[in-house]
Amino acid sequence: MSRIEATRTAAEISAEKLRFLRALERKVLWLSSWTVHNANHLRPSRDGLKVGGHQASSASLATLMTALYFDVLRPQDKVAVKPHASPAFHAIQYLLGRQTREKLERFRALGGAQSYPSRTKDGGDVDFSTGSVGLGVAMTTFASIVQDYVRLKELGNGEPPGRMVALVGDAELDEGNVFEALFEGWKHDVRNLWWVIDYNRQSLDSIVADRLFNPIEGLFRSMGWRVVVLKYGKLLQRAFAGPGGPKLRDWIDACPNSVYSALTFKGGAAWREVLLRDLGGDPDVAALLDGHDDEALAALMTNLGGHDMEAVLEAFHAVEDDRPTCFIAYTVKGFGLPFAGHKDNHSGLMNLDQMAALKRRMAVPDGAEWDRFAALDIAPEEMERFLASVPFAARPRTRPTAPAVEVPETLPVPKAPRMSTQEGFGRILADLAREDGPLARRIVTTSPDVTVSTNLGGWVNRRGIFDRTAHADTFVELKVVSAQKWQATPEGQHIELGIAEHNLFLQLAAFGLSHDLFGARMLPIGTLYDPFVKRGLDALNYAVYQDARFIVVATPSGVTLAPEGGAHQSIATPLIGMALPGLVSYEPAYVDELGAILHWSFGHLQRPDGGSVYLRLSTRVLDQPERDLDPADAIAGAYWAVEPAPDAELVIAYMGAVAPEARAAFEAIREDVPGCGLLAVTSADRLHDEWRRSRHTGTIEKLLARAPRASLVTVLDGHPATLAWLGSVRGQTTVPLGVDRFGQSGDIPDLYRLHGIDADAILDAAARLLLERAR
């Protein structure tokens, strides 16, 4: 075969592929629009609420998503879909035979396709849940880091590296966490990362600022990314090359986003009027316009790169290396729909007449609205063969099961007369690092620039910093004495992050999904200061929503971090730990409790019905009890430090660092109130969850049944509501003590007295209860 013949054959194949892809593009637009229409206008409504569904946002990405899913994506690639393009995503899975009609018909209803792509509710084809805008975008950066981590350690399933692809709404770029992730990705030299920006220049409320792409493009390039701008489609490119074309291009380049959007909505006649007004004096431009009727002129002026299948495929296939790449794809929000370009179209819905007109235009027969291949100019058997050949179709329908990591029977719990739980945590990890067993090799730690101050230093000294390439510790090379030996190599097991808690939780989420994404079970542990859990709360919620498995160690916590002042003292975090599903929170007072809980946590991360764990620790050094603690007591959430008599009148229940104050109050009162009890709570979260579910048979019911007549005083260094509910278990009178105001600088005795959680406050509360009982 001659070179010319080979070229022609390639061109013919390309033309044939374009024929299929353009047909599928129309089908994606139709099915996504119809799915939303059915949910809002045809399906019976029992509550009268608008269902919604973002027809315009799905239309904006129809071409780009069609190109990706039906041609470009490989089985090992992973995608974070723009939340508002969920209907388009579900339509694509339906066309591929990986989604059911029943679920599309129940879009945004119980058991149906989800409003926004969900790993846990939509199934295996959703790689990253999205919904809180911007988080899915940033997540792909950290998934890229995890992929390199797993690949360089030869831990995964042996797949070649996949591309981590984010489909990004341009308004998502207002989210600060996107840029936090961008900077972190630059520091870690991320690879195999694509961000495809749907640059439709519209947000929910308004038109995006003109020429936003200029700072976007410059920022990405400064971070070492390749930037590919898809601005004009083939129709406009050909028009620009002809007479009058350069002036037309200059006019479009200078056109404000608001004007362009408005003219797109108004149509061909409006385009003609404005172009003749501004450029009609040029005979070449006038001739160009005369060569198009109103419909053709509207098609020409909206032929942007993100809607031109040929231009999109050229751009995607031209990228063959692993350099991070940003595609800025110009699009029209609502492209192909009657409200295309209108600034109010974000949550707009086509009415019955508009949908009927779209149905006629697409030649969809009555009764065939859900048919996968209706109204195509391609025979169904031909389309089935094409879909079967799509690279993405080779992806397994179920996620691989990664082997479990062996957890030893016990952990090496350090012994010392006095320790804090933070120190105990650091020593446990350092001992694991020294032993170098299967568990240690699968632990990966990360921290937002507080590695040393959260006691991870010993672990890092032994296991090293992870980096794609080796970097020597300059201080060691120059023989400068330092307690930290931070050599960075591909063998390292700690990810050092900058000060951005969103990045911490997204990194934990990515490692916590490694068993599903990359076939390697990792046991990630992240540390941060407890008050700053709130700074990353959206990302933490996002991580547990998609069932990522990790341990977050928040330390130090509460007003116990006394001299640091109110900005570093946490109040609400115990309630956050209780409120988040998929996250079990513990607050041990002593290191032997911590050891038992941490051991249990490594198993909990791996159980099918398990989840993530939040440990709220302290820097307060406490006398460690000499005892043989039953690990089950600490894991269950509470146990009797001093068991009450059956006729006890009082129980003091404490959690965390206030253990000495609770013990001191107990010892002071037990002479006057014999038989009173001291209840050690390690997890209000676990107790509360079990109580709600079991009623009368859970741990806390059994414990409090030992003192059925007792009144309760509860105390912790956190919001008093955390333990206040204990009185509801058996209807016992309760005084809850805790912190409900912002703190300030001071020492522990002053601050505990100020907030009413010292021994005297506990005694006062107990006295009030006993007086009330005596009346």
Coordinates of C-alpha atoms in Angstrom, one line a residue, residues 146-436:
V146 CA -1.5 8.1 44.9
Q147 CA -1.2 6.4 41.5
D148 CA 2.5 7.2 41.4
Y149 CA 2.9 6.1 45.0
V150 CA 1.3 2.7 44.3
R151 CA 3.1 2.3 41.0
L152 CA 6.6 3.1 42.2
K153 CA 6.2 0.7 45.1
E154 CA 4.8 -2.0 42.8
L155 CA 1.8 -2.4 45.0
G156 CA -1.1 -2.1 42.6
N157 CA -2.9 -4.3 40.1
G158 CA -0.3 -3.9 37.3
E159 CA -2.3 -1.7 35.1
P160 CA -0.4 1.0 33.1
P161 CA -0.8 4.5 34.5
G162 CA -4.1 6.0 33.9
R163 CA -5.0 9.6 33.3
M164 CA -6.8 11.4 36.2
V165 CA -9.4 13.5 34.3
A166 CA -11.4 16.3 35.8
L167 CA -14.3 17.8 33.8
V168 CA -14.3 21.3 35.3
G169 CA -17.0 24.0 35.2
D170 CA -15.4 27.4 34.7
A171 CA -17.3 28.7 37.7
E172 CA -15.7 26.0 39.8
L173 CA -12.4 27.9 39.4
D174 CA -13.8 30.4 41.9
E175 CA -13.3 27.7 44.5
G176 CA -10.1 28.3 46.4
N177 CA -9.5 24.6 47.0
V178 CA -8.9 24.1 43.3
F179 CA -5.9 26.5 43.4
E180 CA -4.7 25.0 46.7
A181 CA -4.6 21.6 44.9
L182 CA -2.9 23.2 41.9
F183 CA 0.0 24.4 44.0
E184 CA 0.3 21.1 45.8
G185 CA 0.4 19.3 42.5
W186 CA 3.2 21.5 41.3
K187 CA 5.2 20.7 44.4
H188 CA 4.7 17.0 43.9
D189 CA 5.4 17.1 40.1
V190 CA 2.0 15.4 39.3
R191 CA 1.8 13.4 36.1
N192 CA -1.1 11.9 34.0
L193 CA -3.5 14.7 35.0
W194 CA -6.0 16.3 32.7
W195 CA -8.3 19.1 33.6
V196 CA -10.9 19.9 30.9
I197 CA -12.4 23.3 31.6
D198 CA -15.9 23.8 30.3
Y199 CA -15.4 27.5 29.5
N200 CA -19.1 28.4 28.9
R201 CA -18.6 31.7 30.7
Q202 CA -21.7 31.3 32.9
S203 CA -22.1 30.6 36.6
L204 CA -25.3 29.9 38.5
D205 CA -26.1 33.6 38.9
S206 CA -24.3 35.5 36.2
I207 CA -21.8 35.7 33.3
V208 CA -18.2 35.0 34.1
A209 CA -15.8 37.9 33.9
D210 CA -14.4 38.7 30.4
R211 CA -11.1 37.1 29.4
L212 CA -10.9 34.9 32.4
F213 CA -8.9 32.4 30.4
N214 CA -5.9 34.8 30.3
P215 CA -5.0 34.5 34.1
I216 CA -6.2 30.9 34.0
E217 CA -3.9 30.0 31.1
G218 CA -0.9 32.0 32.7
L219 CA -1.3 30.3 36.0
F220 CA -1.4 26.8 34.6
R221 CA 1.6 27.5 32.4
S222 CA 3.6 28.8 35.4
M223 CA 2.9 25.6 37.2
G224 CA 4.4 23.6 34.4
W225 CA 1.2 22.5 32.8
R226 CA 0.6 22.2 29.1
V227 CA -2.4 24.5 28.2
V228 CA -4.5 23.6 25.1
V229 CA -7.0 26.2 24.2
L230 CA -10.0 24.9 22.2
K231 CA -11.6 28.2 21.1
Y232 CA -12.9 27.8 17.5
G233 CA -14.4 24.9 15.7
K234 CA -13.7 23.9 12.1
L235 CA -16.5 26.0 10.6
L236 CA -15.1 29.2 12.2
Q237 CA -11.5 28.2 11.4
R238 CA -12.4 27.9 7.7
A239 CA -14.3 31.2 7.8
F240 CA -11.3 33.0 9.4
A241 CA -9.1 31.7 6.6
G242 CA -11.3 33.4 3.9
P243 CA -12.1 36.9 2.9
G244 CA -13.4 38.9 5.9
G245 CA -12.3 36.2 8.3
P246 CA -9.6 38.0 10.2
K247 CA -11.9 40.9 11.0
L248 CA -14.6 38.5 12.1
R249 CA -12.1 36.8 14.4
D250 CA -11.0 40.0 15.9
W251 CA -14.6 41.0 16.6
I252 CA -15.3 37.7 18.3
D253 CA -12.1 37.9 20.4
A254 CA -13.1 41.4 21.6
C255 CA -16.8 40.5 22.2
P256 CA -17.7 40.7 25.9
N257 CA -19.0 37.4 27.3
S258 CA -22.3 39.0 28.2
V259 CA -22.9 40.2 24.6
Y260 CA -21.9 36.8 23.1
S261 CA -24.2 34.9 25.4
A262 CA -27.1 37.2 24.7
L263 CA -26.7 37.0 21.0
T264 CA -26.4 33.2 21.2
F265 CA -29.8 33.1 22.9
K266 CA -31.4 35.6 20.4
G267 CA -30.2 33.7 17.3
G268 CA -29.1 34.3 13.7
A269 CA -31.0 37.5 13.0
A270 CA -29.6 39.2 16.1
W271 CA -26.1 38.1 15.1
R272 CA -26.6 39.5 11.6
E273 CA -27.9 42.9 12.9
V274 CA -24.9 43.4 15.3
L275 CA -22.3 42.2 12.9
L276 CA -23.6 44.4 10.1
R277 CA -23.7 47.3 12.4
D278 CA -20.1 46.8 13.6
L279 CA -18.5 45.2 10.4
G280 CA -20.9 45.7 7.6
G281 CA -18.8 48.5 6.0
D282 CA -16.2 45.8 5.1
P283 CA -17.4 44.2 1.8
D284 CA -15.6 40.9 2.6
V285 CA -17.4 40.6 5.9
A286 CA -20.7 41.6 4.3
A287 CA -20.2 38.9 1.7
L288 CA -19.4 36.4 4.3
L289 CA -22.6 37.2 6.1
D290 CA -24.6 37.1 2.9
G291 CA -23.4 33.6 2.3
H292 CA -25.2 32.4 5.4
D293 CA -28.9 32.4 6.2
D294 CA -29.9 33.1 9.8
E295 CA -29.8 29.5 10.9
A296 CA -26.4 28.9 9.3
L297 CA -25.1 32.2 10.7
A298 CA -26.1 31.1 14.2
A299 CA -24.4 27.8 13.7
L300 CA -21.2 29.5 12.5
M301 CA -21.1 32.0 15.3
T302 CA -21.5 29.3 18.0
N303 CA -19.1 26.9 16.4
L304 CA -16.8 26.9 19.4
G305 CA -14.0 24.4 19.9
G306 CA -15.7 22.6 22.7
H307 CA -18.7 21.7 20.5
D308 CA -16.7 20.7 17.4
M309 CA -16.1 16.9 17.6
E310 CA -13.2 17.0 15.1
A311 CA -11.4 19.8 16.9
V312 CA -11.9 18.1 20.3
L313 CA -10.6 14.7 19.1
E314 CA -7.6 16.3 17.5
A315 CA -6.8 18.1 20.8
F316 CA -7.2 15.1 23.0
H317 CA -5.3 12.6 20.8
A318 CA -2.4 15.1 20.3
V319 CA -1.5 14.6 24.0
E320 CA 0.6 11.4 24.3
D321 CA 2.9 12.1 27.2
D322 CA 2.2 12.2 31.0
R323 CA 2.6 16.0 31.4
P324 CA -0.3 17.6 33.2
T325 CA -2.6 19.2 30.7
C326 CA -5.3 21.8 31.0
F327 CA -7.8 22.0 28.1
I328 CA -9.7 25.3 28.0
A329 CA -12.7 24.4 25.9
Y330 CA -14.9 27.2 24.8
T331 CA -18.5 26.2 24.9
V332 CA -22.1 27.6 25.1
K333 CA -24.1 26.7 28.1
G334 CA -27.3 25.0 26.9
F335 CA -25.8 24.4 23.4
G336 CA -28.5 22.9 21.2
L337 CA -31.3 23.8 23.5
P338 CA -33.8 26.7 23.3
F339 CA -32.2 28.6 26.2
A340 CA -28.6 28.4 25.0
G341 CA -26.6 31.3 26.2
H342 CA -29.4 32.8 28.4
K343 CA -27.9 33.9 31.7
D344 CA -30.8 32.3 33.7
N345 CA -30.4 28.9 32.1
H346 CA -28.3 27.2 34.9
S347 CA -31.4 25.8 36.7
G348 CA -33.7 26.4 33.7
L349 CA -36.0 23.6 32.4
M350 CA -37.5 23.2 29.0
N351 CA -41.2 23.4 29.1
L352 CA -43.5 20.9 27.3
D353 CA -43.6 22.9 24.1
Q354 CA -39.9 23.3 24.0
M355 CA -39.2 19.7 24.6
A356 CA -41.7 18.7 21.9
A357 CA -39.9 21.0 19.5
L358 CA -36.5 19.4 20.4
K359 CA -38.1 16.0 19.9
R360 CA -39.3 16.9 16.4
R361 CA -35.9 18.4 15.5
M362 CA -34.1 15.2 16.6
A363 CA -36.8 13.0 14.9
V364 CA -37.4 10.9 18.0
P365 CA -40.6 8.9 17.5
D366 CA -43.4 8.9 20.1
G367 CA -42.8 6.1 22.5
A368 CA -39.1 5.8 21.6
E369 CA -37.9 8.5 23.9
W370 CA -35.8 6.1 26.0
D371 CA -34.7 3.9 23.1
R372 CA -30.9 3.9 22.9
F373 CA -30.7 4.0 19.2
A374 CA -33.9 5.7 18.0
A375 CA -33.6 8.5 15.5
L376 CA -30.0 7.6 14.5
D377 CA -28.9 7.4 10.9
I378 CA -26.9 4.3 11.9
A379 CA -28.3 0.8 12.2
P380 CA -28.6 -0.4 15.8
E381 CA -26.3 -3.4 15.1
E382 CA -23.6 -1.2 13.7
M383 CA -23.9 1.1 16.7
E384 CA -23.7 -1.9 19.1
R385 CA -20.5 -3.1 17.4
F386 CA -19.0 0.4 17.6
L387 CA -19.9 0.7 21.3
A388 CA -18.4 -2.7 22.0
S389 CA -15.1 -1.5 20.5
V390 CA -14.9 1.6 22.7
P391 CA -11.8 1.4 24.9
F392 CA -13.7 2.5 28.0
A393 CA -16.1 -0.4 27.5
A394 CA -13.3 -2.9 28.4
R395 CA -13.3 -1.5 32.0
P396 CA -14.5 -4.2 34.5
R397 CA -18.0 -3.6 35.7
T398 CA -17.1 -4.3 39.3
R399 CA -14.2 -2.8 41.2
P400 CA -11.4 -5.2 42.0
T401 CA -11.1 -6.5 45.5
A402 CA -7.7 -5.6 46.9
P403 CA -6.2 -8.1 49.4
A404 CA -6.5 -7.1 53.1
V405 CA -3.5 -5.9 55.0
E406 CA -2.5 -8.2 57.9
V407 CA -2.9 -6.5 61.3
P408 CA -0.9 -8.1 64.2
E409 CA -2.7 -9.3 67.3
T410 CA -1.6 -6.3 69.3
L411 CA 0.2 -3.0 68.7
P412 CA 3.4 -2.0 70.6
V413 CA 1.8 0.3 73.2
P414 CA 4.5 2.4 74.9
K415 CA 4.9 2.3 78.7
A416 CA 5.8 5.4 80.7
P417 CA 4.7 6.9 84.0
R418 CA 3.5 10.1 82.3
M419 CA 2.5 10.7 78.7
S420 CA 0.1 12.5 76.5
T421 CA -2.1 10.7 74.0
Q422 CA -0.3 12.7 71.2
E423 CA 3.1 11.4 72.4
G424 CA 1.7 7.9 72.7
F425 CA 0.4 8.0 69.1
G426 CA 3.8 9.1 67.8
R427 CA 5.6 6.4 69.8
I428 CA 3.2 3.7 68.5
L429 CA 3.9 4.7 64.9
A430 CA 7.6 4.9 65.5
D431 CA 7.6 1.4 67.0
L432 CA 5.6 0.1 64.0
A433 CA 8.1 1.8 61.7
R434 CA 11.0 0.0 63.5
E435 CA 9.4 -3.4 63.3
D436 CA 8.8 -3.0 59.5

